[in-house]
XYZ file of C-alpha atoms in Angstrom:
243
model
C -24.033 -10.588 -38.120
C -26.564 -8.582 -40.147
C -29.840 -7.033 -39.019
C -32.909 -6.671 -41.217
C -35.407 -4.099 -39.913
C -38.904 -3.759 -41.322
C -40.885 -0.659 -40.403
C -44.559 -1.381 -41.064
C -46.671 1.350 -39.463
C -47.409 3.498 -36.437
C -50.618 4.454 -34.681
C -51.770 6.912 -32.068
C -49.062 9.445 -32.888
C -49.519 12.845 -31.233
C -49.827 15.913 -33.466
C -47.127 18.493 -33.045
C -49.458 21.256 -34.236
C -53.187 20.583 -34.591
C -53.461 23.366 -37.173
C -50.753 22.028 -39.528
C -50.603 18.943 -41.674
C -48.236 16.327 -40.230
C -46.275 14.006 -42.566
C -44.251 11.592 -40.411
C -41.270 9.475 -41.397
C -38.928 7.205 -39.444
C -35.221 7.698 -38.836
C -33.492 4.371 -38.031
C -30.046 4.204 -36.420
C -27.807 1.689 -34.676
C -25.555 2.907 -31.879
C -21.870 3.008 -32.900
C -22.778 2.329 -36.553
C -22.334 5.078 -39.127
C -25.064 3.835 -41.476
C -28.581 5.187 -40.950
C -31.850 5.043 -42.903
C -35.054 6.998 -43.324
C -38.444 5.894 -44.559
C -40.509 7.911 -46.969
C -42.993 10.390 -45.523
C -46.568 9.363 -44.996
C -49.615 11.572 -45.578
C -51.412 10.058 -42.613
C -50.241 12.199 -39.705
C -51.296 9.998 -36.763
C -51.511 6.461 -38.233
C -48.856 6.321 -40.969
C -47.879 3.226 -42.967
C -44.415 2.758 -44.454
C -43.826 -0.977 -45.100
C -40.130 -0.515 -45.773
C -37.138 -2.748 -44.997
C -33.518 -1.878 -44.247
C -30.352 -3.909 -43.586
C -27.474 -3.160 -41.245
C -24.253 -5.158 -41.668
C -21.463 -6.027 -39.253
C -23.655 -5.915 -36.170
C -22.075 -6.917 -32.864
C -24.064 -9.960 -31.686
C -23.043 -9.352 -28.073
C -25.142 -6.190 -27.843
C -26.949 -3.861 -30.252
C -28.838 -0.658 -29.440
C -31.543 0.396 -31.894
C -32.848 3.963 -32.052
C -35.977 4.760 -34.072
C -37.331 8.289 -34.197
C -40.659 9.249 -35.763
C -40.265 12.766 -37.149
C -42.039 15.517 -39.020
C -39.554 17.574 -41.008
C -36.845 18.410 -38.437
C -38.967 17.776 -35.339
C -39.198 14.538 -33.389
C -42.746 13.384 -32.736
C -41.856 10.338 -30.614
C -39.102 7.721 -30.425
C -38.010 4.343 -29.123
C -34.588 3.280 -27.896
C -33.885 -0.329 -26.881
C -30.954 -2.761 -26.567
C -30.813 -6.445 -27.463
C -28.012 -8.642 -26.047
C -26.623 -12.119 -26.727
C -28.042 -12.303 -30.229
C -28.010 -15.608 -32.122
C -28.445 -16.119 -35.834
C -32.089 -16.649 -36.731
C -33.444 -14.512 -33.868
C -36.610 -12.611 -34.844
C -38.941 -10.027 -33.301
C -42.258 -8.907 -34.810
C -44.535 -6.781 -32.627
C -45.988 -3.407 -31.729
C -43.781 -1.385 -29.378
C -44.599 1.673 -27.294
C -43.089 4.977 -28.453
C -41.858 7.558 -25.970
C -43.381 11.025 -26.292
C -40.909 13.788 -27.063
C -42.386 16.417 -24.697
C -44.604 16.526 -21.653
C -47.457 18.276 -23.465
C -48.206 15.081 -25.383
C -50.477 12.547 -23.754
C -48.893 9.538 -25.443
C -46.124 8.735 -27.884
C -48.168 6.173 -29.800
C -47.039 2.729 -30.987
C -44.895 1.415 -33.841
C -45.040 -1.939 -35.623
C -41.656 -3.318 -36.613
C -39.875 -6.617 -37.265
C -36.240 -7.506 -36.598
C -34.336 -10.441 -38.060
C -30.726 -11.343 -37.256
C -28.746 -13.549 -39.657
C -25.141 -14.626 -39.985
C -23.211 -13.017 -42.805
C -20.965 -15.025 -45.203
C -17.924 -13.496 -43.475
C -19.082 -14.979 -40.142
C -18.987 -18.485 -41.659
C -15.766 -18.068 -43.628
C -13.735 -16.523 -40.825
C -13.271 -19.707 -38.697
C -12.218 -21.709 -41.784
C -9.813 -18.965 -42.786
C -8.296 -18.991 -39.302
C -7.836 -22.765 -39.488
C -6.096 -22.429 -42.850
C -3.853 -19.724 -41.386
C -2.975 -21.946 -38.439
C -2.223 -24.898 -40.758
C -0.045 -22.677 -42.919
C 1.793 -21.462 -39.815
C 2.390 -25.048 -38.657
C 3.702 -26.024 -42.104
C 5.967 -22.980 -42.120
C 7.317 -23.883 -38.680
C 8.025 -27.455 -39.846
C 9.769 -26.200 -42.967
C 11.854 -23.727 -40.959
C 12.834 -26.491 -38.559
C 13.870 -28.764 -41.441
C 15.903 -25.969 -43.004
C 17.592 -25.336 -39.642
C 18.472 -29.022 -39.277
C 19.803 -29.152 -42.856
C 21.918 -26.065 -42.285
C 23.345 -27.509 -39.067
C 23.854 -31.086 -40.298
C 27.448 -32.232 -40.974
C 28.616 -31.343 -44.476
C 31.562 -33.104 -46.073
C 34.519 -30.787 -46.551
C 36.508 -30.742 -49.828
C 39.250 -32.679 -48.019
C 36.747 -35.376 -47.004
C 35.383 -35.612 -50.541
C 38.926 -35.961 -51.917
C 39.670 -38.669 -49.350
C 36.519 -40.559 -50.392
C 37.471 -40.384 -54.094
C 41.008 -41.561 -53.345
C 39.669 -44.427 -51.225
C 37.299 -45.502 -54.023
C 40.112 -45.287 -56.612
C 42.428 -47.309 -54.397
C 39.763 -49.947 -53.801
C 39.095 -50.200 -57.540
C 42.791 -50.687 -58.296
C 43.550 -53.241 -55.570
C 40.203 -54.994 -55.509
C 40.421 -55.195 -51.707
C 37.770 -54.007 -49.299
C 38.685 -51.040 -47.069
C 37.345 -53.048 -44.159
C 34.093 -53.155 -42.173
C 32.900 -49.741 -40.884
C 32.161 -51.314 -37.523
C 35.702 -52.745 -37.325
C 37.191 -49.342 -38.153
C 35.082 -47.711 -35.468
C 36.152 -50.305 -32.883
C 39.791 -49.728 -33.707
C 39.316 -45.974 -33.449
C 37.595 -46.415 -30.112
C 40.552 -48.365 -28.787
C 42.909 -45.590 -29.887
C 41.042 -42.842 -28.106
C 40.017 -44.574 -24.905
C 42.779 -42.765 -22.998
C 42.198 -39.388 -24.658
C 40.233 -36.576 -22.988
C 37.953 -35.990 -26.013
C 34.405 -37.269 -26.273
C 34.645 -40.927 -27.254
C 31.166 -41.070 -28.753
C 31.653 -38.045 -31.020
C 35.001 -39.269 -32.386
C 33.670 -42.808 -32.771
C 30.637 -41.620 -34.728
C 32.802 -39.482 -36.982
C 35.145 -42.421 -37.640
C 32.173 -44.710 -38.278
C 30.720 -42.261 -40.781
C 34.034 -41.947 -42.701
C 34.541 -45.719 -42.673
C 30.979 -46.259 -43.937
C 31.599 -43.851 -46.822
C 34.822 -45.671 -47.767
C 33.139 -49.066 -47.541
C 30.213 -47.924 -49.709
C 32.687 -46.521 -52.240
C 34.468 -49.893 -52.402
C 31.221 -51.811 -52.922
C 30.137 -49.403 -55.653
C 33.489 -49.630 -57.442
C 33.739 -53.442 -57.232
C 30.102 -54.524 -57.493
C 30.560 -56.073 -60.922
C 33.703 -57.977 -59.909
C 32.177 -59.292 -56.717
C 29.133 -60.515 -58.637
C 31.376 -62.235 -61.214
C 33.396 -63.948 -58.458
C 30.249 -65.241 -56.831
C 29.154 -66.763 -60.156
C 32.564 -68.463 -60.594
C 32.368 -69.940 -57.092
C 28.903 -71.269 -57.838
C 30.152 -72.877 -61.120
C 33.136 -74.431 -59.311
C 30.892 -75.943 -56.646
C 28.548 -77.306 -59.308
C 31.474 -79.018 -61.168
C 32.697 -80.629 -57.952
C 29.231 -81.980 -57.257
C 29.018 -83.491 -60.770
C 32.409 -85.184 -60.437
């Protein structure tokens, strides 16, 4: 949130010394903010005009305390100190405010005319979007990490298994006979281990996976021959129909 302050003028200022010329200026500060501003001096000692604007950035919209002192050289003539809470973007104030006299000898502190305008800064609008992008990136990272974990912990064929698959494919190619249905192999394996103490499901799944690999290897190695046989059967049936 940023705050634009316009200092227009003051009136009814007390004179610190009736015998000396008074040239007032304003010192503008925000509590807990390092930045501060000063207007130029005015030659009118009791009813000065400044018509200057200043901007404070990174204002806390929950609460802001504004301190404006009207001074002559190093002496404070009068001042105002007020707090605004629960600020929303677009809030504005434009009015004359009473100044507090700096010492009891003064009859009045006078008045000051100022305007305040609160507006959202670009950072205020970008921040929520940036947070959403960060959250999306975090979700994507978590998904990727989970996938990597699953890949790292998924079964990987050992060199012995790969060799067994190649030998099975070579044998199927030479004999032209199918290694058998994966489901049939699994059923046979299940029968063998029914009386064992090991987990039937785990061993059955492992046997099913190996059988499936061997069966796929056979189909891949003999695809052309199987297709040719099916064509010959079709031709034979067609000849019988013609006869």
